[in-house]
Short mmCIF file of C-alpha atoms in Angstrom, two decimals:
data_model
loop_
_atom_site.label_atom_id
_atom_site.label_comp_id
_atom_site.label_asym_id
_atom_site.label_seq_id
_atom_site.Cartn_x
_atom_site.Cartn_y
_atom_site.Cartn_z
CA UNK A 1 124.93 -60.55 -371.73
CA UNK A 2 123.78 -58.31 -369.12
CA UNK A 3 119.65 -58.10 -369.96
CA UNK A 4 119.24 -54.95 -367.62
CA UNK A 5 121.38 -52.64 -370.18
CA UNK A 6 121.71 -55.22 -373.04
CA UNK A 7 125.46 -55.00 -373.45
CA UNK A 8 128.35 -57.83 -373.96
CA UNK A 9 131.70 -57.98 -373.18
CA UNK A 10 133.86 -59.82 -375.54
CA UNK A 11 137.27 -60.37 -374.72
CA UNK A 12 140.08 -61.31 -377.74
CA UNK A 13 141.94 -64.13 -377.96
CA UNK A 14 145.31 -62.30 -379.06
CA UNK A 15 145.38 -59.87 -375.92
CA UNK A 16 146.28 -62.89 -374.05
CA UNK A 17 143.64 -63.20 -371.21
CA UNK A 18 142.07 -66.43 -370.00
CA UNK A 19 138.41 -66.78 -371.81
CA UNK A 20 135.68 -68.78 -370.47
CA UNK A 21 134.29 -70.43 -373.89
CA UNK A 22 130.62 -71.90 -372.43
CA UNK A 23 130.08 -68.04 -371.60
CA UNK A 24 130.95 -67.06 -374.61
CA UNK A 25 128.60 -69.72 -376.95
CA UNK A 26 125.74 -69.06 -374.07
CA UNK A 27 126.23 -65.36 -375.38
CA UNK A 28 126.64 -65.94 -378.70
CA UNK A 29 123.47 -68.29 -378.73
CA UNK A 30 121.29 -67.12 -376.38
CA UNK A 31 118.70 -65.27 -378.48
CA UNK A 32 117.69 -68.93 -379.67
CA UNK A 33 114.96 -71.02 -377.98
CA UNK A 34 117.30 -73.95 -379.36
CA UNK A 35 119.95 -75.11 -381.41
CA UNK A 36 119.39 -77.97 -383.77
CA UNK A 37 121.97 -80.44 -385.84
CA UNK A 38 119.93 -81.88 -388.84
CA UNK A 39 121.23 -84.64 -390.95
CA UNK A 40 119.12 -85.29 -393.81
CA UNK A 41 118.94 -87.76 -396.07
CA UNK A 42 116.40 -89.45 -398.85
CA UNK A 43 113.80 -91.52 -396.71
CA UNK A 44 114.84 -89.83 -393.03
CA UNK A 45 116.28 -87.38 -391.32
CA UNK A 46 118.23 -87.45 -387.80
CA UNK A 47 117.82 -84.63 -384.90
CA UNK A 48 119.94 -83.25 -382.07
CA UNK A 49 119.13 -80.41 -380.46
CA UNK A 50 119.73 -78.67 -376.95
CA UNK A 51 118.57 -75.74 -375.22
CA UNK A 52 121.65 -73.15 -375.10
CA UNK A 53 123.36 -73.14 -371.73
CA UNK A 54 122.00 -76.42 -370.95
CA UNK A 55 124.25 -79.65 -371.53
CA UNK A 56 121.26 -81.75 -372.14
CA UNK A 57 121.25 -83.07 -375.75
CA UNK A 58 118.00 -84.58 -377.17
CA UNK A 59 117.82 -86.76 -380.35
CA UNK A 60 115.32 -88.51 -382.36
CA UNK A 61 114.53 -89.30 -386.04
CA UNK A 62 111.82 -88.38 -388.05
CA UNK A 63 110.56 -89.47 -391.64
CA UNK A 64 111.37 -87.26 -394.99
CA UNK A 65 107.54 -86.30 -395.61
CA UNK A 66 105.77 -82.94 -395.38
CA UNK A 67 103.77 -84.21 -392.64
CA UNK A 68 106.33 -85.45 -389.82
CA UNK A 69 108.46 -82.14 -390.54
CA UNK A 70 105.17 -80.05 -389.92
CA UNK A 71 105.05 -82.46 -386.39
CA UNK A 72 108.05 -81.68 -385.12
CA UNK A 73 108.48 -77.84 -385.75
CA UNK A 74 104.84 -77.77 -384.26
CA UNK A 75 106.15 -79.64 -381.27
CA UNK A 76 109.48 -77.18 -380.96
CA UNK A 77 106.87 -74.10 -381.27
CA UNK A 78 104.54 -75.91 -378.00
CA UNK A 79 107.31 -75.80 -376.13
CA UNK A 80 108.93 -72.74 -376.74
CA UNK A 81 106.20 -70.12 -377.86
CA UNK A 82 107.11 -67.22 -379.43
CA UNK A 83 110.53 -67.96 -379.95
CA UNK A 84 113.66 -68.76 -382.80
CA UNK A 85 114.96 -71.59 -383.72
CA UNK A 86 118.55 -72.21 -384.99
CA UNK A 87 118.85 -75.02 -387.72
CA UNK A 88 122.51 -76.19 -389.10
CA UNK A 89 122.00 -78.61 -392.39
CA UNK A 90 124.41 -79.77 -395.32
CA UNK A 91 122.12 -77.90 -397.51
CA UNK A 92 120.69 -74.77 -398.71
CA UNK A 93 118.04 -76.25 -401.04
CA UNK A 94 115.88 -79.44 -401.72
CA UNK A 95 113.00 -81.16 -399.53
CA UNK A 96 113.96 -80.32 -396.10
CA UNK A 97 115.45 -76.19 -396.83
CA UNK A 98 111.60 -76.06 -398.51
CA UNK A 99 109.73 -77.60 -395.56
CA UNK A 100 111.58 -75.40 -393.35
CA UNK A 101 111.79 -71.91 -394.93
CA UNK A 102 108.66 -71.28 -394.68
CA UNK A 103 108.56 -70.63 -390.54
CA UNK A 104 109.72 -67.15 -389.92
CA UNK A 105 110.80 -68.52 -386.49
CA UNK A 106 113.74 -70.86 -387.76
CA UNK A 107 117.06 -69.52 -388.71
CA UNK A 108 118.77 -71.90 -390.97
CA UNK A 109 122.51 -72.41 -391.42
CA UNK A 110 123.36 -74.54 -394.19
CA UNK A 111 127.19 -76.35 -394.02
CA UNK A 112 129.25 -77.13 -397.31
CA UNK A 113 129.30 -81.03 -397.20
CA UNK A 114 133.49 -80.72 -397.18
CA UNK A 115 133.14 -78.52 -394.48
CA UNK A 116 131.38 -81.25 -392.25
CA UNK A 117 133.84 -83.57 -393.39
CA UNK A 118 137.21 -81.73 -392.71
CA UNK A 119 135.31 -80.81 -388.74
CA UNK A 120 135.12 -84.52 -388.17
CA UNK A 121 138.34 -85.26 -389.73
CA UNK A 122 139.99 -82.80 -387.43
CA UNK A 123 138.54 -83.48 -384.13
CA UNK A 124 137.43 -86.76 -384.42
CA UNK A 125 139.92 -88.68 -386.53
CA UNK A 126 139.73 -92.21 -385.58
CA UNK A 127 136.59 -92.92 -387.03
CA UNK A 128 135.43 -95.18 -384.25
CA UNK A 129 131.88 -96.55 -383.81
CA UNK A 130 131.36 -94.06 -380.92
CA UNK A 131 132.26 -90.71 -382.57
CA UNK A 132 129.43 -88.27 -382.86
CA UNK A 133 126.80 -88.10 -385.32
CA UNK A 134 126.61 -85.99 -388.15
CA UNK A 135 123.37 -84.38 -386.56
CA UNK A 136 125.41 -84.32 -383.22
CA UNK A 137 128.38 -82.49 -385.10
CA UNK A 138 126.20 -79.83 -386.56
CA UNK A 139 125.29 -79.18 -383.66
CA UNK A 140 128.24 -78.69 -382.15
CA UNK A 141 129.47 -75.99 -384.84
CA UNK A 142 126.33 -74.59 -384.52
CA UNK A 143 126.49 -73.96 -380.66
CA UNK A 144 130.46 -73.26 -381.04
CA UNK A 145 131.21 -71.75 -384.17
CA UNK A 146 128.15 -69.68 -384.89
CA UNK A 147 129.65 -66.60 -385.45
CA UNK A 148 131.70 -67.97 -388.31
CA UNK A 149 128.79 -69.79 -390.36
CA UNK A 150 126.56 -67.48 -392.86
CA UNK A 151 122.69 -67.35 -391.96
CA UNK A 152 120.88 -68.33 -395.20
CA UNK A 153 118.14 -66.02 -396.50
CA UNK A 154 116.14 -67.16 -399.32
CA UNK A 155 116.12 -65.45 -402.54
CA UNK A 156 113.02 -63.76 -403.34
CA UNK A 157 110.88 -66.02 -404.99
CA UNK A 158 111.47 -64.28 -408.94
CA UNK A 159 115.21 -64.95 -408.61
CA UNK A 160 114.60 -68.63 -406.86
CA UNK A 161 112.18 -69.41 -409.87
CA UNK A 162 114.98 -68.42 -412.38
CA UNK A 163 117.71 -70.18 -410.17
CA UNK A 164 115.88 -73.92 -410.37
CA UNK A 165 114.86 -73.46 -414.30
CA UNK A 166 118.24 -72.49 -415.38
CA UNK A 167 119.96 -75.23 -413.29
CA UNK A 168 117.62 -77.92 -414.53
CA UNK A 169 117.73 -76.55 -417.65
CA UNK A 170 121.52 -77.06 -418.11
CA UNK A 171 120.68 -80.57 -416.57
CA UNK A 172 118.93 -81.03 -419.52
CA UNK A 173 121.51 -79.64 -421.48
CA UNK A 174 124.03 -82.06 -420.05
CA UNK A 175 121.69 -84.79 -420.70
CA UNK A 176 121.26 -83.81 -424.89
CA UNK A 177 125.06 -83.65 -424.64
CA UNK A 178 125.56 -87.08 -423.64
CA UNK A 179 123.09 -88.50 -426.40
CA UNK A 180 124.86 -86.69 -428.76
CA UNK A 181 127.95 -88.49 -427.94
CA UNK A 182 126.45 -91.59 -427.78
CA UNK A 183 124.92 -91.30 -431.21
CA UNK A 184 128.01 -89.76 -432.40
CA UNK A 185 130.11 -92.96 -431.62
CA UNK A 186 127.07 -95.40 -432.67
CA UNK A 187 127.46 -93.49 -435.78
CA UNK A 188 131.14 -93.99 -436.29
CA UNK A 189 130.81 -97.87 -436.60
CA UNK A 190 128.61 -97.94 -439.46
CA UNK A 191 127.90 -94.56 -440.92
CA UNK A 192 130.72 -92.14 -440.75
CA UNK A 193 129.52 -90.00 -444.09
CA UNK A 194 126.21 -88.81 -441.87
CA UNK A 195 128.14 -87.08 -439.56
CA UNK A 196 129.08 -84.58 -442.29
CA UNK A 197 126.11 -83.87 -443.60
CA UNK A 198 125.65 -81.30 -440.83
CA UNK A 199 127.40 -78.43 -438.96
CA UNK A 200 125.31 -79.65 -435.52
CA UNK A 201 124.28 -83.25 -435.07
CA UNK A 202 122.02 -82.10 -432.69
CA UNK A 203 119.67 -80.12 -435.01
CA UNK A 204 116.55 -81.09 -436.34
CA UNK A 205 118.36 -80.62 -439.54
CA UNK A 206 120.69 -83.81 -438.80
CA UNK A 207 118.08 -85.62 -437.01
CA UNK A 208 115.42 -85.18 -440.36
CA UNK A 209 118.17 -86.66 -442.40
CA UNK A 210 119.54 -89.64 -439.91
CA UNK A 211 115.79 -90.75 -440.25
CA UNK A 212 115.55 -89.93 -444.01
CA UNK A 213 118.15 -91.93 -445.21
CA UNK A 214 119.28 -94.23 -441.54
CA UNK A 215 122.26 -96.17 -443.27
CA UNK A 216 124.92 -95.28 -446.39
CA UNK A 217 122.98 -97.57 -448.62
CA UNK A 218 120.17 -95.65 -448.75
CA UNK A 219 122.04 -92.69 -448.96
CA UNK A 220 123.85 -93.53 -451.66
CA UNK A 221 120.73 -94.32 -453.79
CA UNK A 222 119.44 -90.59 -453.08
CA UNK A 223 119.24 -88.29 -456.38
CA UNK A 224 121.26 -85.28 -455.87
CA UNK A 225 118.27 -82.93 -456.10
CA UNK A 226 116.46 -84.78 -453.28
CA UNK A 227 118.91 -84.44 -451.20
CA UNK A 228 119.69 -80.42 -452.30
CA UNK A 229 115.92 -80.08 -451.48
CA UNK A 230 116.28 -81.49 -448.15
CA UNK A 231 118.92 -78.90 -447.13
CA UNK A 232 116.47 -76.13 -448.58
CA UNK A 233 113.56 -77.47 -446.87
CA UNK A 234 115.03 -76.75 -443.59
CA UNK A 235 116.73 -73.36 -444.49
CA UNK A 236 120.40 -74.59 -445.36
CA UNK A 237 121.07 -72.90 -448.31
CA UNK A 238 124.99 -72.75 -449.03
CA UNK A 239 125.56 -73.92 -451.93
CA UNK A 240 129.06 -74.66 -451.57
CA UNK A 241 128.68 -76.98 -448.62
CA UNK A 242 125.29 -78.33 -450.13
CA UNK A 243 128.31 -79.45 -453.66
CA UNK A 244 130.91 -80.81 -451.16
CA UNK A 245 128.45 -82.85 -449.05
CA UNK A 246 126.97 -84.29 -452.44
CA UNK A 247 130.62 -85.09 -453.96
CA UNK A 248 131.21 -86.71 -450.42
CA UNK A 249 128.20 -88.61 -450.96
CA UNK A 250 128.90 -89.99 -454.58
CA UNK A 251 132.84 -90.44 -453.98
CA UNK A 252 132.08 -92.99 -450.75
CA UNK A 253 132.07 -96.33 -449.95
CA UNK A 254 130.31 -98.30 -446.99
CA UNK A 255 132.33 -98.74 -444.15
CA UNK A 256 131.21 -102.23 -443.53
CA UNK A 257 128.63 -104.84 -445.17
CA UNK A 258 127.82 -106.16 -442.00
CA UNK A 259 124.11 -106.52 -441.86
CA UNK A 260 124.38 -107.25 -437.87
CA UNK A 261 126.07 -103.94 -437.37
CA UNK A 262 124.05 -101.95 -439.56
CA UNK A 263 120.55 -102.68 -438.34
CA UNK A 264 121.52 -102.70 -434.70
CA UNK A 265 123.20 -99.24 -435.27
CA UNK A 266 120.07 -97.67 -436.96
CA UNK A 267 117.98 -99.55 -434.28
CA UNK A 268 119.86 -97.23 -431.46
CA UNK A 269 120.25 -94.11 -433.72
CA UNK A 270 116.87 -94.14 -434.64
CA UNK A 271 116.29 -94.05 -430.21
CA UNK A 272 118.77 -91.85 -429.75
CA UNK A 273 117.37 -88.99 -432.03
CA UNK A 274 113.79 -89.75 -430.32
CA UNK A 275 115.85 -88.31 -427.28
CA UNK A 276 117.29 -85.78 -428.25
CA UNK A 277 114.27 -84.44 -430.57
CA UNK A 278 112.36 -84.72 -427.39
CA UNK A 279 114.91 -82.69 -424.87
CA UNK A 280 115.22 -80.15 -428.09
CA UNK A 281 111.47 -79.62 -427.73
CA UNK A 282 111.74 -79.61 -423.63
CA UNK A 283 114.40 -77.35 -423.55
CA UNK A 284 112.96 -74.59 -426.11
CA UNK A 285 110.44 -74.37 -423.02
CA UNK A 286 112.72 -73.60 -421.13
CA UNK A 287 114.22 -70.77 -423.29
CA UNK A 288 110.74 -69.73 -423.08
CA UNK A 289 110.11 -69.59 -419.85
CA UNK A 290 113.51 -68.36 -418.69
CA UNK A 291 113.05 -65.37 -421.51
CA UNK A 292 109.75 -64.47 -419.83
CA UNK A 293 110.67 -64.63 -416.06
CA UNK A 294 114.16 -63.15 -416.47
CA UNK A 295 112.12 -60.15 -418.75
CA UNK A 296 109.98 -59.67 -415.63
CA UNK A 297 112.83 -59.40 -413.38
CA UNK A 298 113.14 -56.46 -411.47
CA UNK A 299 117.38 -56.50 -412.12
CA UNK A 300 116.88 -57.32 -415.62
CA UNK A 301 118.23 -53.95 -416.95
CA UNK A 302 121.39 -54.61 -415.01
CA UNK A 303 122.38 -57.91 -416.32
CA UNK A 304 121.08 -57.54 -419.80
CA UNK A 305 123.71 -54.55 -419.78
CA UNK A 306 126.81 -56.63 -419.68
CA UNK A 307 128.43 -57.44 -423.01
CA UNK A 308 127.70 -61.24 -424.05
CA UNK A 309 125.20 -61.87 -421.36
CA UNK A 310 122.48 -62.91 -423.48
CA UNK A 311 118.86 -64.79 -422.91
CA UNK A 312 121.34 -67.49 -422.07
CA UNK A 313 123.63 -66.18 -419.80
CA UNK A 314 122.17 -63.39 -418.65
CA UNK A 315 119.81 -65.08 -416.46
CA UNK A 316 122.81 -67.47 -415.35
CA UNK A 317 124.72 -64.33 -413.99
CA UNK A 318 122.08 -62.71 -412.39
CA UNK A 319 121.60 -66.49 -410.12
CA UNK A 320 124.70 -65.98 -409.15
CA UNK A 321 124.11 -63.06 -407.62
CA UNK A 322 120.52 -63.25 -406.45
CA UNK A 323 118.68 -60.17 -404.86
CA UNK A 324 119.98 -59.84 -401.45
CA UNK A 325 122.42 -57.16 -401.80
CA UNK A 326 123.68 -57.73 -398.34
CA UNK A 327 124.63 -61.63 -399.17
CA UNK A 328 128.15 -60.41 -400.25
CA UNK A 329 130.52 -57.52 -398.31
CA UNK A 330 132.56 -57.39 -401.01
CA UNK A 331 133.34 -58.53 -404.26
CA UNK A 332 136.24 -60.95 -403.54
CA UNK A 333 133.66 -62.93 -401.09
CA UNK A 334 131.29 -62.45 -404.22
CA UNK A 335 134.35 -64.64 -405.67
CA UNK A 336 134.99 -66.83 -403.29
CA UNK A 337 131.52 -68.05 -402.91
CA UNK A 338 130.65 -68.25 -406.69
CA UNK A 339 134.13 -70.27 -406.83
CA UNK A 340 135.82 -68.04 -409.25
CA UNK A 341 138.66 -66.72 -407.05
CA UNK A 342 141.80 -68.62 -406.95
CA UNK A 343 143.39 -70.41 -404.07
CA UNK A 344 147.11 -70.16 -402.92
CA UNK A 345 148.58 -73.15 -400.52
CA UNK A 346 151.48 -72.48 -399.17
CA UNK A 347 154.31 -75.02 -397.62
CA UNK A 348 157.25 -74.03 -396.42
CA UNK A 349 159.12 -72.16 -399.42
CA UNK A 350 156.74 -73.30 -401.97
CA UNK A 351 153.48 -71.40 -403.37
CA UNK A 352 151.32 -73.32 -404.87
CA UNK A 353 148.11 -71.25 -407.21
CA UNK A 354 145.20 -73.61 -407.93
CA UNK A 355 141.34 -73.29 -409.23
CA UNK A 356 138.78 -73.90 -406.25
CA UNK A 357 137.93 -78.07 -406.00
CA UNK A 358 134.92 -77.25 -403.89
CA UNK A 359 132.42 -74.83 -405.46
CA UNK A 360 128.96 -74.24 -406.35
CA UNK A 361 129.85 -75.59 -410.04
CA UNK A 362 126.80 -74.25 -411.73
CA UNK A 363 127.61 -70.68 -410.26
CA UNK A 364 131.43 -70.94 -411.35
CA UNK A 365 130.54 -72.87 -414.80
CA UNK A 366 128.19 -69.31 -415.69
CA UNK A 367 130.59 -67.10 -414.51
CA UNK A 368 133.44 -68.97 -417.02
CA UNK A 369 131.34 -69.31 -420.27
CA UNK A 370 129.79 -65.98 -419.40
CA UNK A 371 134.06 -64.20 -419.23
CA UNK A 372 134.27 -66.47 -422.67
CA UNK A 373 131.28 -64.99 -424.45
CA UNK A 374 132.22 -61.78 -423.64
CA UNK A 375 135.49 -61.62 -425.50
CA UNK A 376 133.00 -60.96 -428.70
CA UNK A 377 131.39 -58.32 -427.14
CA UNK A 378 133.81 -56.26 -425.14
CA UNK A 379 137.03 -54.86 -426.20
CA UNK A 380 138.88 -54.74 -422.83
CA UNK A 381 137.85 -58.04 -422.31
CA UNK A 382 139.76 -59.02 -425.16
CA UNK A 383 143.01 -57.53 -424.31
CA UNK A 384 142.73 -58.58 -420.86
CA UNK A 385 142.27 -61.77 -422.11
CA UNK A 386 145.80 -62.21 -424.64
CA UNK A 387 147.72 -60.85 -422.07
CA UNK A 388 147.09 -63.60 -419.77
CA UNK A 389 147.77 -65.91 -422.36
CA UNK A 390 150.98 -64.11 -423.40
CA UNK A 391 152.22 -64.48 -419.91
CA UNK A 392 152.21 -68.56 -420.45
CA UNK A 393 148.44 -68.68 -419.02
CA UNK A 394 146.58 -71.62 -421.09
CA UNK A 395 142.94 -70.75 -422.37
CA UNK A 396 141.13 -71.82 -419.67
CA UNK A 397 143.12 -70.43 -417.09
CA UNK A 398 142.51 -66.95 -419.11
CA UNK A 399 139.39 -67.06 -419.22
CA UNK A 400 139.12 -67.82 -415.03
CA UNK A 401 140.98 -64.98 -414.53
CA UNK A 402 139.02 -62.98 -416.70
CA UNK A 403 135.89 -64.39 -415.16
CA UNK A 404 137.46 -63.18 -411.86
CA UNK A 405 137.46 -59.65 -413.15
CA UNK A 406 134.36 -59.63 -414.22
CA UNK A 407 133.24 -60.67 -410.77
CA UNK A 408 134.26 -57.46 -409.28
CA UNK A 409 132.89 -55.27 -412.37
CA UNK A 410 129.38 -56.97 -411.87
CA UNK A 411 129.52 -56.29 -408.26
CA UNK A 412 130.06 -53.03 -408.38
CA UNK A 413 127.04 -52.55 -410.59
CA UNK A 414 124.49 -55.38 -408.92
CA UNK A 415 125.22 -52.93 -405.57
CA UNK A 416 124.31 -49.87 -407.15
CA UNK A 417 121.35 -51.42 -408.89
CA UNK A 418 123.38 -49.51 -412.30
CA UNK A 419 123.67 -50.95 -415.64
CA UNK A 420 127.13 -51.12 -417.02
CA UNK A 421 128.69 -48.56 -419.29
CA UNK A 422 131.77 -50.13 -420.91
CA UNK A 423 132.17 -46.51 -421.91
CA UNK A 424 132.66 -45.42 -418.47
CA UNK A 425 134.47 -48.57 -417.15
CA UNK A 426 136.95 -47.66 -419.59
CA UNK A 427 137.00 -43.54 -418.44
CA UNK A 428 137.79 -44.74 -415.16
CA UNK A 429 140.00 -47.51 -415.66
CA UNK A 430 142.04 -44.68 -417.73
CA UNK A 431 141.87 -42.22 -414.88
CA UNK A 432 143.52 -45.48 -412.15
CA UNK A 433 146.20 -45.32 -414.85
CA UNK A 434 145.60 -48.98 -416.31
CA UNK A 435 147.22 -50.43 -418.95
CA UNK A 436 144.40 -51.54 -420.30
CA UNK A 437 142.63 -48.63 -422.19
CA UNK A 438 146.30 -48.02 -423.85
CA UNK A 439 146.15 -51.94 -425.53
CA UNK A 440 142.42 -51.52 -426.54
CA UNK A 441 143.09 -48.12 -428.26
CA UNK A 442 146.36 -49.58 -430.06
CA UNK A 443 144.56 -52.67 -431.45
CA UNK A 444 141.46 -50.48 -432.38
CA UNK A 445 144.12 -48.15 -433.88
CA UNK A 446 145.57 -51.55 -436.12
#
């Protein structure tokens, strides 16, 4: 760069001149007081960092608390006042992305972890004792490749708030689901009949009754009108599954005698529903809390708008998105980041369609069950939906390609800050000449 008139001069590979590659990372870097590699891990964290245009390359390690962090960025600030910082890390949240995003000086570029990996693989394959460090390696892509890595901005901190409740909520989630499975198979070696006696085993229904009557013994001695008064008592009122669970009842036999099994399997049921009551309770506060924030949000109106995204989902979607309307150029990198886009390999004569490996799986899992849910609420949806399947297409692979649709619908309405009007998508889906308003009008029409 030329600082009296503040012009560059960039010349292109393909034109076939020779290009001098230290000018162009000085150029590309230069705005930067320095250029930092961090690997980070539990208890410490390892450094390199350089000056750009200067080959010297500094290194040290620091220790994973709030006050060494605070040390060195002071220390980087001492010696170069008034300046920015460039920061490459396998990470765009947890201990060290919160130390660090709060200096406006330091511009952080967080690396996909199987990014890191194939850069090492491909330049430094041996694996030899010598190779560079990870911290060294970051900040070689740093100085080389900046112009190809994404500068992270935070979310604001409404959308980051909704972001870390709904992703430990369906932590939580995930954690009720594997109790339930564990108490499901406990179940099965003693006590099949009690896993009939409700729709969701996971209710407090079903967990009221496993500790009402724990074995088949004591079910068996229940009086029919106890137990029809149990499934009142908690709002279960069909009478016709309230006679087949009682003829269920009376026509079975134990499965086993064994007193061994039987006490040791009400000994872990009886834990299990402890659990699960308890991450019932824990996660109704998190409905609760979600409800509230995502209420409060100020692109509320634009995701409650889409058909199926409820106090669920709704939230979920709108993560995926966040608020920075210039994180995505388009929808398909919308896609590609979220994971919902497809990839195609290609080797020799063969083409080879597969579903992305590496993605943000919360992000992609929303997107999918939110393209599932939808197929109650939306008509297009629907039909989009059974034609995939009619052209071989199994469920799941559907409903990805319906998610993948739906990408570019709610991208089209997060950038316009506009609601969606199924009404209209249709109107102008008619006016592209689709094929889809003609199916949705003949199976309304049937």
């Amino acid at each position: 760069m030329n600082p009296s008139n503040g012009s560059s001069i960039r010349i292109s590979p393909w034109r076939g001149e020779r290009i001098n590659h230290e000018q162009e990372d000085h150029e590309m870097n230069d705005h930067y007081a320095a250029l930092v590699g961090l690997d980070w891990a539990d208890e410490k964290h390892d450094l390199c960092w350089k000056v750009p245009g200067e080959d010297q390359v500094y290194a040290r390690e620091i220790e994973q608390s709030p006050e060494k962090i605070r040390d060195w960025v002071a220390g980087l600030m001492k010696r170069f006042p008034e300046c920015r910082y460039a920061v490459c890390l396998e990470q765009s949240r947890g201990p060290v992305v919160n130390a660090l995003m709060g200096y406006g000086a330091i511009d952080l570029f967080p690396l996909n972890p199987s990014s890191m990996k194939n850069y090492r693989k491909a330049f430094y394959p041996s694996g030899a004792k010598d190779d560079p460090t990870d911290a060294k390696l970051m900040l070689e892509m740093l100085e080389r490749h900046r112009d190809s890595m994404r500068l992270w901005k935070p979310d604001t901190v409404e959308t980051r708030r909704l972001r870390f409740l709904c992703e430990d909520r369906r932590k939580l989630v995930d954690l009720r689901s594997g109790q339930l499975n564990r108490l499901r198979a406990g179940l099965k070696q003693f006590y099949p009949q009690a896993l009939k006696m409700a729709d969701d085993i996971g209710s407090e229904l079903f967990c009221a009754f496993l500790m009402k009557w724990p074995d088949f013994e004591k079910l068996s001695l229940a009086r029919p009108d106890t137990v029809r008064s149990f499934y009142h008592r908690y709002n279960s009122r069909n009478e016709h599954k309230i006679a087949e669970r009682l003829e269920l009842i009376r026509e079975s036999q134990p499965l086993c005698n064994d007193a061994a099994v039987i006490d040791s399997g009400r000994m872990l049921a009886e834990a299990l529903v402890a659990e699960i009551r308890l991450l019932n309770k824990q996660i109704k506060k998190y409905d609760e809390r979600i409800c509230v924030f995502y209420q409060s949000h100020p692109d509320h109106e634009v995701f409650s708008s889409f058909p199926g995204a409820g106090e669920h989902l709704g939230p979920r979607v709108l993560v995926c998105f966040g608020s920075d309307r210039e994180r995505y150029d388009s929808a398909e990198s919308a896609a590609n980041y979220i994971g919902i886009s497809p990839v195609t390999q290609r080797s020799g004569k063969q083409e080879w369609i597969h579903w992305r490996w590496h993605r943000p799986k919360f992000l992609s899992q929303s997107l999918v069950e939110f393209a599932r849910c939808s197929l109650g609420y939306s008509d297009w949806a629907m039909v989009f939906y059974e034609r995939q399947k009619s052209r071989g297409k199994s469920h799941q692979a559907a409903i990805r390609s319906l998610a993948y649709k739906w990408v570019r619908i709610i991208y089209r309405c997060w950038k316009d800050h506009e609601p969606y009007d199924e009404v209209k998508y249709m109107a102008s889906l008619a006016r592209n000449g689709s094929w889809i308003p003609h199916e949705v009008g003949k199976e309304q029409l049937a």
